[in-house]
Tab-separated table of C-alpha atoms in Angstrom:
chain	number	residue	atom	x	y	z
A	1	MET	CA	0.143	-0.200	-0.045
A	2	ARG	CA	1.337	3.342	-0.992
A	3	LEU	CA	1.000	5.996	1.838
A	4	THR	CA	0.852	9.375	-0.354
A	5	PHE	CA	-2.508	10.146	0.856
A	6	LEU	CA	-0.702	10.856	4.168
A	7	GLU	CA	2.158	13.119	2.729
A	8	PRO	CA	0.061	16.490	3.075
A	9	LEU	CA	-0.022	15.395	7.074
A	10	TYR	CA	3.819	15.332	7.221
A	11	ARG	CA	4.741	18.307	5.738
A	12	GLN	CA	3.655	20.067	8.767
A	13	PRO	CA	5.864	20.318	12.023
A	14	GLY	CA	3.099	19.502	14.543
A	15	PRO	CA	2.505	19.144	17.324
A	16	PHE	CA	-0.530	17.190	16.124
A	17	ALA	CA	-4.525	16.218	17.658
A	18	SER	CA	-5.228	13.061	16.182
A	19	VAL	CA	-9.029	12.366	16.688
A	20	TYR	CA	-10.597	8.815	15.752
A	21	VAL	CA	-14.674	8.747	16.273
A	22	ASP	CA	-17.473	6.854	15.644
A	23	THR	CA	-19.901	9.106	13.548
A	24	SER	CA	-22.695	6.339	12.666
A	25	ARG	CA	-26.108	7.434	13.103
A	26	ASP	CA	-28.030	4.197	11.889
A	27	GLY	CA	-29.049	2.140	14.771
A	28	ALA	CA	-28.329	4.535	17.450
A	29	VAL	CA	-30.488	4.597	20.305
A	30	GLY	CA	-32.230	8.110	21.208
A	31	ASP	CA	-30.954	11.251	19.414
A	32	PRO	CA	-27.652	10.117	17.374
A	33	ASP	CA	-26.423	14.096	17.158
A	34	ALA	CA	-26.494	14.183	21.010
A	35	ALA	CA	-25.065	11.137	21.512
A	36	LEU	CA	-22.167	12.136	19.096
A	37	ALA	CA	-21.789	15.326	20.971
A	38	LEU	CA	-21.253	13.759	23.904
A	39	ARG	CA	-18.713	11.626	22.694
A	40	TRP	CA	-16.791	14.518	21.252
A	41	ARG	CA	-17.072	16.592	24.724
A	42	ARG	CA	-15.244	13.380	26.284
A	43	LEU	CA	-12.694	13.424	23.257
A	44	ARG	CA	-12.379	17.035	23.639
A	45	ASP	CA	-11.701	16.908	27.626
A	46	LEU	CA	-9.011	14.241	26.654
A	47	LEU	CA	-7.343	16.751	24.271
A	48	VAL	CA	-7.115	19.473	26.680
A	49	THR	CA	-5.730	17.121	29.410
A	50	GLU	CA	-2.771	15.909	26.642
A	51	GLY	CA	-2.120	19.785	26.216
A	52	ALA	CA	-4.341	20.598	22.956
A	53	ASP	CA	-4.421	24.258	22.004
A	54	ASP	CA	-7.647	26.121	21.368
A	55	GLY	CA	-7.248	26.243	17.782
A	56	ALA	CA	-6.622	22.400	17.806
A	57	ILE	CA	-9.999	21.940	19.475
A	58	THR	CA	-11.894	24.315	17.610
A	59	ALA	CA	-10.657	22.676	14.082
A	60	VAL	CA	-11.577	19.286	15.637
A	61	ALA	CA	-15.218	20.582	16.562
A	62	GLY	CA	-15.772	22.151	13.079
A	63	THR	CA	-15.534	18.860	11.435
A	64	VAL	CA	-16.976	16.028	13.794
A	65	GLY	CA	-19.853	14.501	12.636
A	66	CYS	CA	-19.930	16.778	9.248
A	67	ASP	CA	-20.537	13.245	7.624
A	68	ALA	CA	-24.429	13.018	8.678
A	69	GLU	CA	-25.394	11.953	4.633
A	70	ILE	CA	-23.293	8.692	5.086
A	71	PRO	CA	-25.602	6.016	6.087
A	72	GLY	CA	-24.710	2.915	7.761
A	73	THR	CA	-21.755	2.498	10.096
A	74	HIS	CA	-18.762	4.364	9.691
A	75	GLY	CA	-16.383	6.730	11.580
A	76	GLN	CA	-14.069	9.797	11.218
A	77	ALA	CA	-10.119	10.687	11.522
A	78	LEU	CA	-9.170	13.985	11.982
A	79	PHE	CA	-5.958	15.332	12.158
A	80	THR	CA	-4.979	19.041	13.091
A	81	ALA	CA	-1.789	21.069	13.229
A	82	HIS	CA	-1.564	24.455	14.430
A	83	GLY	CA	-5.277	25.394	14.525
A	84	THR	CA	-5.873	23.982	11.236
A	85	LEU	CA	-7.841	20.672	9.936
A	86	VAL	CA	-4.941	19.283	7.877
A	87	LEU	CA	-6.642	15.820	7.144
A	88	GLN	CA	-9.682	14.238	7.212
A	89	GLY	CA	-10.426	10.734	6.614
A	90	GLU	CA	-13.685	8.754	6.497
A	91	LEU	CA	-13.551	5.469	8.044
A	92	PRO	CA	-15.365	2.451	6.308
A	93	GLU	CA	-15.736	0.910	9.828
A	94	PRO	CA	-15.979	2.718	13.057
A	95	PRO	CA	-13.221	2.643	15.246
A	96	GLY	CA	-12.731	0.149	17.971
A	97	ARG	CA	-12.999	2.779	20.492
A	98	ASP	CA	-13.058	6.595	20.389
A	99	SER	CA	-9.766	8.183	20.888
A	100	ALA	CA	-7.961	11.364	21.114
A	101	ARG	CA	-4.064	12.239	21.179
A	102	PHE	CA	-2.086	14.934	21.240
A	103	GLY	CA	1.785	15.349	20.462
A	104	ALA	CA	4.495	15.636	18.348
A	105	LEU	CA	3.543	12.931	15.642
A	106	PRO	CA	0.052	11.924	14.327
A	107	ASP	CA	-1.332	8.538	15.238
A	108	THR	CA	-2.168	7.489	11.586
A	109	MET	CA	-1.893	3.757	11.869
A	110	PRO	CA	-5.458	3.165	12.506
A	111	LEU	CA	-6.286	5.380	9.616
A	112	ILE	CA	-3.862	3.473	7.635
A	113	ALA	CA	-5.325	0.056	8.613
A	114	GLN	CA	-8.819	0.947	7.472
A	115	HIS	CA	-7.260	1.595	3.916
A	116	ALA	CA	-6.368	-1.880	3.452
A	117	PRO	CA	-6.393	-3.982	1.593
A	118	GLU	CA	-6.897	-1.069	-1.007
A	119	ILE	CA	-7.881	-3.495	-3.685
A	120	PRO	CA	-8.554	-1.671	-6.907
A	121	TYR	CA	-11.640	-3.140	-8.585
A	122	LEU	CA	-14.667	-2.439	-10.688
A	123	ALA	CA	-18.124	-3.464	-9.506
A	124	VAL	CA	-21.319	-3.579	-12.170
A	125	TYR	CA	-24.890	-4.053	-11.570
A	126	VAL	CA	-27.174	-4.901	-14.478
A	127	HIS	CA	-30.846	-5.479	-14.129
A	128	TYR	CA	-33.968	-5.687	-16.444
A	129	THR	CA	-36.955	-3.625	-15.766
A	130	GLY	CA	-39.777	-4.806	-17.580
A	131	ARG	CA	-42.671	-7.585	-17.299
A	132	HIS	CA	-41.018	-10.108	-19.317
A	133	PHE	CA	-38.136	-10.225	-21.650
A	134	LEU	CA	-40.447	-9.337	-24.790
A	135	ASP	CA	-41.606	-6.169	-22.998
A	136	ALA	CA	-40.531	-3.807	-25.828
A	137	GLU	CA	-40.999	-0.902	-22.800
A	138	GLY	CA	-38.470	-2.797	-20.868
A	139	THR	CA	-34.939	-1.410	-20.300
A	140	VAL	CA	-31.709	-2.478	-18.977
A	141	HIS	CA	-30.414	-0.412	-15.859
A	142	VAL	CA	-26.729	-0.795	-15.487
A	143	GLU	CA	-24.647	0.858	-12.480
A	144	SER	CA	-20.888	0.673	-11.886
A	145	GLU	CA	-18.408	1.706	-9.710
A	146	ALA	CA	-14.757	1.639	-9.768
A	147	GLY	CA	-12.957	2.458	-6.696
A	148	ARG	CA	-10.357	0.677	-4.055
A	149	TRP	CA	-11.836	-1.480	-1.577
A	150	PRO	CA	-12.779	-0.753	1.341
A	151	LEU	CA	-12.965	3.096	0.865
A	152	THR	CA	-15.720	3.111	-1.452
A	153	LYS	CA	-18.034	2.072	1.478
A	154	VAL	CA	-17.995	5.725	2.451
A	155	THR	CA	-15.875	7.566	-0.332
A	156	PRO	CA	-17.964	6.979	-3.690
A	157	GLY	CA	-15.659	6.040	-6.660
A	158	GLU	CA	-15.861	6.570	-10.356
A	159	ARG	CA	-19.835	5.879	-11.074
A	160	LEU	CA	-21.507	5.161	-14.427
A	161	ASP	CA	-25.393	4.988	-14.365
A	162	GLU	CA	-27.266	3.929	-17.703
A	163	ARG	CA	-30.984	3.192	-18.653
A	164	ILE	CA	-30.933	1.295	-22.050
A	165	PRO	CA	-34.174	0.213	-23.894
A	166	ILE	CA	-34.078	-3.491	-24.322
A	167	ALA	CA	-34.190	-3.485	-28.065
A	168	ASP	CA	-31.067	-1.506	-28.155
A	169	TRP	CA	-29.144	-3.645	-25.415
A	170	PRO	CA	-27.356	-6.401	-27.562
A	171	ARG	CA	-25.752	-3.288	-29.836
A	172	ALA	CA	-25.106	-0.704	-26.707
A	173	ALA	CA	-23.736	-3.398	-24.449
A	174	ALA	CA	-20.702	-3.498	-26.931
A	175	ARG	CA	-20.306	0.703	-26.438
A	176	LEU	CA	-20.941	0.079	-22.704
A	177	GLY	CA	-18.360	-2.611	-22.592
A	178	ARG	CA	-15.738	-0.274	-23.899
A	179	ARG	CA	-16.286	2.668	-21.219
A	180	LEU	CA	-16.464	0.143	-18.418
A	181	ALA	CA	-12.639	-1.036	-19.944
A	182	GLU	CA	-11.627	2.692	-19.739
A	183	GLN	CA	-12.892	2.969	-16.581
A	184	ALA	CA	-11.008	-0.273	-15.169
A	185	ASP	CA	-7.936	0.830	-17.137
A	186	ARG	CA	-7.847	4.302	-15.209
A	187	LEU	CA	-7.643	2.840	-12.112
A	188	ASP	CA	-5.806	-0.689	-12.798
A	189	ALA	CA	-8.566	-2.500	-11.631
A	190	GLU	CA	-7.777	-6.168	-10.413
A	191	THR	CA	-10.966	-7.609	-11.261
A	192	LEU	CA	-14.573	-7.036	-12.678
A	193	ILE	CA	-17.404	-8.024	-10.321
A	194	LEU	CA	-20.451	-8.554	-12.317
A	195	THR	CA	-23.957	-9.332	-10.832
A	196	GLY	CA	-27.453	-8.923	-11.679
A	197	ASP	CA	-29.875	-10.301	-14.280
A	198	THR	CA	-28.144	-13.493	-15.739
A	199	TRP	CA	-29.522	-12.648	-19.550
A	200	ALA	CA	-28.299	-8.859	-19.558
A	201	ARG	CA	-25.337	-9.531	-17.776
A	202	GLY	CA	-24.436	-12.384	-20.416
A	203	ILE	CA	-24.592	-10.395	-23.271
A	204	LEU	CA	-22.464	-7.571	-21.717
A	205	THR	CA	-19.692	-10.061	-20.593
A	206	ARG	CA	-19.769	-11.414	-24.403
A	207	ARG	CA	-19.214	-7.674	-25.585
A	208	LEU	CA	-16.315	-6.731	-22.945
A	209	PRO	CA	-12.863	-6.190	-24.608
A	210	PRO	CA	-10.941	-9.287	-24.069
A	211	ARG	CA	-8.227	-7.452	-21.497
A	212	LEU	CA	-11.188	-7.103	-19.471
A	213	ARG	CA	-13.108	-9.942	-20.067
A	214	ASP	CA	-10.701	-12.397	-18.458
A	215	ARG	CA	-11.058	-10.183	-14.983
A	216	VAL	CA	-14.478	-10.933	-14.740
A	217	THR	CA	-15.983	-12.481	-11.535
A	218	ALA	CA	-19.942	-13.704	-12.038
A	219	VAL	CA	-21.643	-13.736	-8.822
A	220	ASP	CA	-25.594	-13.601	-7.538
A	221	ALA	CA	-26.292	-10.045	-6.349
A	222	GLY	CA	-28.144	-11.173	-3.258
A	223	GLY	CA	-30.172	-7.644	-2.838
A	224	ALA	CA	-30.284	-4.398	-4.612
A	225	PRO	CA	-27.472	-1.810	-4.176
A	226	ARG	CA	-27.900	0.766	-0.951
A	227	PRO	CA	-28.068	4.506	-2.040
A	228	GLY	CA	-25.249	6.241	-0.486
A	229	ARG	CA	-22.801	3.292	0.106
A	230	GLY	CA	-20.374	1.632	-2.146
A	231	LEU	CA	-22.069	-0.556	-4.812
A	232	LEU	CA	-22.599	-4.135	-3.797
A	233	GLU	CA	-21.023	-3.515	-0.560
A	234	HIS	CA	-22.201	-6.262	1.281
A	235	LEU	CA	-21.315	-8.912	-1.887
A	236	LEU	CA	-17.710	-6.945	-2.179
A	237	ASP	CA	-17.333	-7.657	1.801
A	238	ARG	CA	-17.924	-11.366	1.670
A	239	LEU	CA	-15.425	-11.595	-1.753
A	240	PHE	CA	-12.494	-9.505	-0.521
A	241	ARG	CA	-12.387	-10.366	3.069
A	242	GLY	CA	-8.907	-11.781	4.027
A	243	ARG	CA	-7.449	-10.914	0.895
A	244	LEU	CA	-4.319	-9.006	-0.300
A	245	ALA	CA	-4.013	-6.708	-3.220
A	246	ALA	CA	-2.392	-8.196	-5.941
A	247	HIS	CA	0.281	-5.450	-6.004
A	248	ASP	CA	0.613	-6.545	-2.076
A	249	GLN	CA	0.792	-10.089	-2.982
A	250	ALA	CA	3.673	-9.167	-5.409
A	251	LEU	CA	5.663	-7.778	-2.676
A	252	VAL	CA	5.154	-10.498	-0.372
A	253	GLY	CA	6.590	-13.061	-3.088
A	254	ALA	CA	9.567	-10.607	-3.515
A	255	PHE	CA	10.367	-10.370	0.324
A	256	LEU	CA	9.836	-14.110	0.630
A	257	THR	CA	12.371	-14.766	-1.867
A	258	GLN	CA	14.741	-12.321	-0.937
A	259	ARG	CA	14.344	-13.967	2.512
A	260	ALA	CA	15.012	-17.487	1.093
A	261	HIS	CA	18.327	-16.209	-0.241
A	262	GLY	CA	19.748	-14.153	2.139
A	263	GLY	CA	19.466	-11.084	0.099
A	264	ALA	CA	17.333	-7.900	0.391
A	265	ALA	CA	15.070	-8.613	3.143
A	266	THR	CA	15.476	-8.386	6.988
A	267	GLU	CA	12.783	-9.584	10.055
A	268	GLY	CA	12.189	-8.397	13.516
A	269	LEU	CA	11.997	-4.633	15.053
A	270	PRO	CA	15.653	-4.124	15.475
A	271	ASP	CA	16.936	-4.879	11.988
A	272	THR	CA	14.094	-3.242	10.171
A	273	VAL	CA	14.277	-0.109	12.159
A	274	SER	CA	18.082	-0.073	11.203
A	275	ALA	CA	17.247	-0.451	7.562
A	276	LEU	CA	14.640	2.220	7.965
A	277	GLN	CA	17.712	4.374	9.370
A	278	ARG	CA	19.234	4.140	5.727
A	279	GLY	CA	16.231	4.736	3.794
A	280	GLN	CA	16.560	1.136	2.436
A	281	VAL	CA	13.440	-0.294	3.085
A	282	ARG	CA	11.062	-0.842	-0.036
A	283	ALA	CA	8.284	-2.280	1.682
A	284	LEU	CA	7.535	-2.624	5.476
A	285	PHE	CA	5.216	-5.480	6.225
A	286	LEU	CA	3.460	-5.679	9.874
A	287	ASN	CA	1.251	-8.671	11.037
A	288	GLU	CA	-2.107	-7.050	12.172
A	289	ARG	CA	-1.401	-7.754	15.749
A	290	HIS	CA	2.549	-6.869	15.858
A	291	ARG	CA	4.099	-7.000	19.075
A	292	SER	CA	6.152	-3.732	18.186
A	293	ALA	CA	2.871	-1.752	18.068
A	294	SER	CA	3.180	-1.225	22.007
A	295	LEU	CA	6.819	-0.544	22.263
A	296	PRO	CA	8.374	2.979	22.203
A	297	LEU	CA	10.730	4.283	19.879
A	298	TRP	CA	12.844	7.167	20.099
A	299	VAL	CA	12.888	9.453	17.517
A	300	GLY	CA	14.448	13.007	16.317
A	301	PRO	CA	13.018	15.686	14.116
A	302	ASP	CA	13.637	13.586	10.744
A	303	PRO	CA	11.864	10.712	9.653
A	304	VAL	CA	14.678	8.571	9.254
A	305	GLN	CA	16.189	9.316	12.865
A	306	LEU	CA	14.624	6.549	14.700
A	307	ALA	CA	15.995	4.241	17.434
A	308	LEU	CA	15.264	1.284	19.798
A	309	THR	CA	17.345	3.159	22.447
A	310	GLU	CA	17.739	7.026	23.527
A	311	GLY	CA	21.327	6.406	23.808
A	312	GLU	CA	21.577	5.020	20.120
A	313	LEU	CA	20.131	8.017	18.620
A	314	ARG	CA	22.205	10.313	20.682
A	315	SER	CA	25.179	8.861	19.566
A	316	TYR	CA	24.343	9.877	16.193
A	317	GLY	CA	24.431	13.621	17.082
A	318	VAL	CA	20.843	13.963	17.372
A	319	ARG	CA	19.818	16.305	20.247
A	320	ALA	CA	16.002	16.727	20.124
A	321	VAL	CA	15.197	13.405	21.102
A	322	ARG	CA	11.755	12.043	22.227
A	323	ARG	CA	9.967	8.974	22.841
A	324	GLU	CA	6.862	8.025	20.385
A	325	GLN	CA	5.003	4.730	19.840
A	326	ALA	CA	6.579	2.475	17.546
A	327	ASP	CA	3.563	2.661	14.973
A	328	ALA	CA	3.418	6.592	14.947
A	329	ALA	CA	7.113	6.440	14.570
A	330	LEU	CA	7.406	3.761	11.898
A	331	ALA	CA	4.426	5.506	9.585
A	332	ARG	CA	6.485	8.733	9.605
A	333	ALA	CA	9.317	6.921	8.260
A	334	LEU	CA	7.536	5.176	5.794
A	335	VAL	CA	5.971	8.273	4.422
A	336	GLY	CA	9.409	10.146	4.678
A	337	THR	CA	11.156	7.646	2.749
A	338	GLY	CA	8.482	6.897	0.128
A	339	ALA	CA	8.325	3.254	1.380
A	340	GLU	CA	4.892	0.906	1.141
A	341	LEU	CA	3.223	-0.714	3.928
A	342	VAL	CA	1.413	-4.400	3.988
A	343	LEU	CA	-0.500	-5.524	6.728
A	344	VAL	CA	-0.671	-9.245	6.219
A	345	PRO	CA	-2.134	-11.567	8.328
A	346	ALA	CA	0.010	-13.798	10.464
A	347	TRP	CA	-1.830	-16.771	9.003
A	348	PHE	CA	-0.731	-15.765	5.659
A	349	LEU	CA	2.711	-14.552	6.818
A	350	GLN	CA	4.314	-15.216	10.218
A	351	LEU	CA	6.998	-12.724	10.724
A	352	ARG	CA	9.489	-12.503	13.907
A	353	GLY	CA	7.976	-10.053	16.238
A	354	GLY	CA	5.367	-9.185	13.890
A	355	THR	CA	7.826	-7.177	11.534
A	356	GLY	CA	9.829	-7.293	8.122
A	357	ALA	CA	10.748	-5.599	5.133
A	358	LEU	CA	11.778	-5.794	1.339
A	359	LEU	CA	14.649	-3.604	1.169
A	360	ARG	CA	15.813	-1.800	-1.716
A	361	TYR	CA	19.439	-3.277	-1.758
A	362	ALA	CA	21.059	-5.877	0.017
A	363	ASP	CA	24.221	-4.115	1.214
A	364	ALA	CA	23.755	-2.118	4.113
A	365	GLY	CA	26.334	0.574	2.800
A	366	ARG	CA	27.975	3.533	4.552
A	367	GLY	CA	27.148	6.737	5.685
A	368	HIS	CA	23.689	5.945	7.439
A	369	ARG	CA	24.932	7.802	10.520
A	370	ASP	CA	25.763	10.610	8.571
A	371	ARG	CA	21.830	10.877	7.610
A	372	LEU	CA	20.590	10.430	11.240
A	373	ARG	CA	22.620	13.700	12.222
A	374	ALA	CA	20.513	16.468	13.120
């Protein structure tokens, strides 16, 4: 997973307020807005306790709950710096618990985790409306959405919506197939999930360009799409659960190959941190509940200034040293060095200490201490 969406956040010097809050309205007991206001007051008090300034409080307060138009369960991730909202992320699922932190580094790993597995896909729902197939007044209704799963649950992807008279459908399907192929190409979609009326979708499948036809997965719909949410959300949730994006699978494959040959790969937090210090990491792998998450790391002002101990970092000449949660320090280092992140289930790949890395080069090289100097 590429973390470019976090770059605007890390261009700020901090300190940061990081807020995760459940903003779901559906299913709430009583007044959902009143319940959200109460949760926000608790988070606000926590931010004040941690030293947040009035500007940070105001910036968050003006944004919490502004996603009222999104139905179903969901949440928000909000980040401020110096009284300005720097990044707002919609969460496909509510956070496990509401949380608020104020500190030198933003708490971005929970947001990153909700972007995973970030599978690029195209969903197409084709359904016939009419009394029977010989009904000249009937139409074929085609809805499609190109996006990255699971963000399209709450952040709509590129949509297409067409109603075509049944008499024109065989001819129009070829034109529509070309449009769908263009839509898939723009996103580099791994798969086209096709569902709906068997007759209508069969005609569309046969008229898709070959490069897209080979990626079709035809399934039963199991219900009409829900307005305001990702197209075929429940169906996609079933299909994609526990799956890695093809790009991430390729990175895992490269890691396993390099590890087997003693090449450009490393495992465990100490060696991974050492590689991050040198800007050597191409992709970081973390098991979902990696043991390093609760450990502290010592960091300096620069993203590659991180170490397991304060003494190590000071030995490189870094003076402004502080302790941070490992997840926060690792996320900043990845964004700062342009490395990728793969959250991989332990059943798929068990990593020593829950941490590993595919490296850009095998030789550690020289001069990493120079890069660490303040």
